[in-house]
């Protein structure tokens, strides 16, 4: 059994999509980040960056002690290697999938997060910051669109690279983007959206938190947007 320390955000959805696709048994442990549960000492013990998702695999390959993994990209690679699924086995295919996975982790995720922050959450609406991140996300949608012009999925076959990027395209309207401007991306998005495993993953999210993607309350904002080193140092091991 795999414990998934999870909240209903794009990085959380990546993991439930993978698990639904493969049918690996898993147990969701909600970590309500709006309530500050990511700072609990028990959670920080295996997720030192105080972010979801994290997993604990109680039945790792080869036996032995449970293996905890944090960072959604590392989790996807771990699970792909555990199951032998959704990562190409040959050198070229694997390298292709890994570079698009890392691209998502270093570009699409962080830039979309900042875009959302400055356009939706920031009390002071700063045109420079809003334009900067909306334009950068627009560029990244263009990168995806170009990559998908001559292939169905980012690394040809559906892989962890697609599972990493898809949840970040779901909120495209809030990101200030129009899918009509990116026809290849739109076709890819719609194909993944219809996958039964993806549908199930998003249904699970609604069951855990009916307010998925909702606007943050004042209490949530104070927890999420006021963090400093003191926030993590307070929870001493
Ligand atoms: N690079 C990390 C990012 C994880 C991340 O930012 N998680 C957000 C939710 S999508 C979180 O836990 N936020 C809690 C907080 O900001 O305190 C990953 O991909 O796992």
PDB file of N, CA and C in Angstrom, residues 142-178:
ATOM      1  N   UNK A 142       3.034  27.922 -25.733  1.00  0.00           N
ATOM      2  CA  UNK A 142       3.531  27.877 -27.114  1.00  0.00           C
ATOM      3  C   UNK A 142       4.565  26.778 -27.289  1.00  0.00           C
ATOM      4  N   UNK A 143       5.413  26.583 -26.282  1.00  0.00           N
ATOM      5  CA  UNK A 143       6.426  25.515 -26.339  1.00  0.00           C
ATOM      6  C   UNK A 143       5.724  24.157 -26.404  1.00  0.00           C
ATOM      7  N   UNK A 144       4.715  23.976 -25.565  1.00  0.00           N
ATOM      8  CA  UNK A 144       3.966  22.709 -25.576  1.00  0.00           C
ATOM      9  C   UNK A 144       3.290  22.500 -26.931  1.00  0.00           C
ATOM     10  N   UNK A 145       2.676  23.569 -27.429  1.00  0.00           N
ATOM     11  CA  UNK A 145       1.942  23.461 -28.691  1.00  0.00           C
ATOM     12  C   UNK A 145       2.871  23.030 -29.821  1.00  0.00           C
ATOM     13  N   UNK A 146       4.069  23.590 -29.823  1.00  0.00           N
ATOM     14  CA  UNK A 146       5.023  23.260 -30.891  1.00  0.00           C
ATOM     15  C   UNK A 146       5.487  21.805 -30.753  1.00  0.00           C
ATOM     16  N   UNK A 147       5.766  21.394 -29.514  1.00  0.00           N
ATOM     17  CA  UNK A 147       6.221  20.022 -29.294  1.00  0.00           C
ATOM     18  C   UNK A 147       5.162  19.018 -29.745  1.00  0.00           C
ATOM     19  N   UNK A 148       3.889  19.390 -29.529  1.00  0.00           N
ATOM     20  CA  UNK A 148       2.793  18.451 -29.805  1.00  0.00           C
ATOM     21  C   UNK A 148       2.307  18.510 -31.262  1.00  0.00           C
ATOM     22  N   UNK A 149       2.953  19.332 -32.065  1.00  0.00           N
ATOM     23  CA  UNK A 149       2.485  19.501 -33.456  1.00  0.00           C
ATOM     24  C   UNK A 149       2.612  18.211 -34.257  1.00  0.00           C
ATOM     25  N   UNK A 150       3.649  17.401 -33.959  1.00  0.00           N
ATOM     26  CA  UNK A 150       3.855  16.191 -34.774  1.00  0.00           C
ATOM     27  C   UNK A 150       3.842  14.925 -33.935  1.00  0.00           C
ATOM     28  N   UNK A 151       3.239  14.977 -32.758  1.00  0.00           N
ATOM     29  CA  UNK A 151       3.142  13.762 -31.922  1.00  0.00           C
ATOM     30  C   UNK A 151       1.927  13.877 -31.010  1.00  0.00           C
ATOM     31  N   UNK A 152       1.434  12.725 -30.588  1.00  0.00           N
ATOM     32  CA  UNK A 152       0.227  12.725 -29.740  1.00  0.00           C
ATOM     33  C   UNK A 152       0.537  13.189 -28.327  1.00  0.00           C
ATOM     34  N   UNK A 153       1.691  12.774 -27.820  1.00  0.00           N
ATOM     35  CA  UNK A 153       2.042  13.080 -26.427  1.00  0.00           C
ATOM     36  C   UNK A 153       3.455  13.649 -26.383  1.00  0.00           C
ATOM     37  N   UNK A 154       3.814  14.225 -25.233  1.00  0.00           N
ATOM     38  CA  UNK A 154       5.068  14.985 -25.176  1.00  0.00           C
ATOM     39  C   UNK A 154       6.283  14.148 -25.565  1.00  0.00           C
ATOM     40  N   UNK A 155       6.298  12.881 -25.118  1.00  0.00           N
ATOM     41  CA  UNK A 155       7.435  12.027 -25.474  1.00  0.00           C
ATOM     42  C   UNK A 155       6.930  10.847 -26.325  1.00  0.00           C
ATOM     43  N   UNK A 156       6.067  11.155 -27.252  1.00  0.00           N
ATOM     44  CA  UNK A 156       5.407  10.208 -28.190  1.00  0.00           C
ATOM     45  C   UNK A 156       4.337   9.377 -27.500  1.00  0.00           C
ATOM     46  N   UNK A 157       4.689   8.388 -26.658  1.00  0.00           N
ATOM     47  CA  UNK A 157       3.637   7.645 -25.947  1.00  0.00           C
ATOM     48  C   UNK A 157       3.280   8.390 -24.666  1.00  0.00           C
ATOM     49  N   UNK A 158       2.032   8.230 -24.230  1.00  0.00           N
ATOM     50  CA  UNK A 158       1.565   8.840 -22.978  1.00  0.00           C
ATOM     51  C   UNK A 158       2.501   8.410 -21.837  1.00  0.00           C
ATOM     52  N   UNK A 159       2.995   9.394 -21.076  1.00  0.00           N
ATOM     53  CA  UNK A 159       4.017   9.077 -20.065  1.00  0.00           C
ATOM     54  C   UNK A 159       3.881  10.006 -18.858  1.00  0.00           C
ATOM     55  N   UNK A 160       4.781   9.828 -17.897  1.00  0.00           N
ATOM     56  CA  UNK A 160       4.784  10.697 -16.712  1.00  0.00           C
ATOM     57  C   UNK A 160       5.005  12.165 -17.096  1.00  0.00           C
ATOM     58  N   UNK A 161       5.601  12.423 -18.248  1.00  0.00           N
ATOM     59  CA  UNK A 161       5.778  13.818 -18.680  1.00  0.00           C
ATOM     60  C   UNK A 161       4.412  14.470 -18.924  1.00  0.00           C
ATOM     61  N   UNK A 162       3.502  13.731 -19.534  1.00  0.00           N
ATOM     62  CA  UNK A 162       2.147  14.271 -19.769  1.00  0.00           C
ATOM     63  C   UNK A 162       1.388  14.411 -18.454  1.00  0.00           C
ATOM     64  N   UNK A 163       1.553  13.419 -17.574  1.00  0.00           N
ATOM     65  CA  UNK A 163       0.836  13.471 -16.289  1.00  0.00           C
ATOM     66  C   UNK A 163       1.286  14.660 -15.462  1.00  0.00           C
ATOM     67  N   UNK A 164       2.547  15.073 -15.638  1.00  0.00           N
ATOM     68  CA  UNK A 164       3.054  16.228 -14.884  1.00  0.00           C
ATOM     69  C   UNK A 164       2.500  17.539 -15.437  1.00  0.00           C
ATOM     70  N   UNK A 165       2.398  17.643 -16.748  1.00  0.00           N
ATOM     71  CA  UNK A 165       1.968  18.923 -17.341  1.00  0.00           C
ATOM     72  C   UNK A 165       0.453  19.101 -17.339  1.00  0.00           C
ATOM     73  N   UNK A 166      -0.281  18.005 -17.541  1.00  0.00           N
ATOM     74  CA  UNK A 166      -1.734  18.140 -17.705  1.00  0.00           C
ATOM     75  C   UNK A 166      -2.410  18.949 -16.587  1.00  0.00           C
ATOM     76  N   UNK A 167      -2.172  18.617 -15.300  1.00  0.00           N
ATOM     77  CA  UNK A 167      -2.917  19.346 -14.251  1.00  0.00           C
ATOM     78  C   UNK A 167      -2.650  20.844 -14.236  1.00  0.00           C
ATOM     79  N   UNK A 168      -1.527  21.251 -14.830  1.00  0.00           N
ATOM     80  CA  UNK A 168      -1.214  22.680 -14.867  1.00  0.00           C
ATOM     81  C   UNK A 168      -1.902  23.391 -16.017  1.00  0.00           C
ATOM     82  N   UNK A 169      -2.441  22.620 -16.971  1.00  0.00           N
ATOM     83  CA  UNK A 169      -3.188  23.240 -18.071  1.00  0.00           C
ATOM     84  C   UNK A 169      -4.676  23.322 -17.721  1.00  0.00           C
ATOM     85  N   UNK A 170      -5.125  22.462 -16.809  1.00  0.00           N
ATOM     86  CA  UNK A 170      -6.555  22.455 -16.439  1.00  0.00           C
ATOM     87  C   UNK A 170      -7.057  23.874 -16.114  1.00  0.00           C
ATOM     88  N   UNK A 171      -6.341  24.649 -15.301  1.00  0.00           N
ATOM     89  CA  UNK A 171      -6.856  26.003 -14.993  1.00  0.00           C
ATOM     90  C   UNK A 171      -6.429  27.061 -16.016  1.00  0.00           C
ATOM     91  N   UNK A 172      -6.489  26.741 -17.302  1.00  0.00           N
ATOM     92  CA  UNK A 172      -5.964  27.659 -18.322  1.00  0.00           C
ATOM     93  C   UNK A 172      -6.692  29.008 -18.322  1.00  0.00           C
ATOM     94  N   UNK A 173      -7.981  28.995 -17.963  1.00  0.00           N
ATOM     95  CA  UNK A 173      -8.702  30.281 -17.976  1.00  0.00           C
ATOM     96  C   UNK A 173      -8.171  31.209 -16.890  1.00  0.00           C
ATOM     97  N   UNK A 174      -7.994  30.629 -15.695  1.00  0.00           N
ATOM     98  CA  UNK A 174      -7.425  31.442 -14.606  1.00  0.00           C
ATOM     99  C   UNK A 174      -6.010  31.897 -14.927  1.00  0.00           C
ATOM    100  N   UNK A 175      -5.356  31.160 -15.806  1.00  0.00           N
ATOM    101  CA  UNK A 175      -3.997  31.520 -16.213  1.00  0.00           C
ATOM    102  C   UNK A 175      -4.001  32.596 -17.292  1.00  0.00           C
ATOM    103  N   UNK A 176      -5.188  33.031 -17.686  1.00  0.00           N
ATOM    104  CA  UNK A 176      -5.288  34.085 -18.700  1.00  0.00           C
ATOM    105  C   UNK A 176      -4.938  33.592 -20.094  1.00  0.00           C
ATOM    106  N   UNK A 177      -5.183  32.281 -20.360  1.00  0.00           N
ATOM    107  CA  UNK A 177      -4.809  31.699 -21.663  1.00  0.00           C
ATOM    108  C   UNK A 177      -6.052  31.153 -22.358  1.00  0.00           C
ATOM    109  N   UNK A 178      -5.980  31.145 -23.713  1.00  0.00           N
ATOM    110  CA  UNK A 178      -7.078  30.573 -24.521  1.00  0.00           C
ATOM    111  C   UNK A 178      -6.543  29.346 -25.239  1.00  0.00           C
TER     112      UNK A 178
END
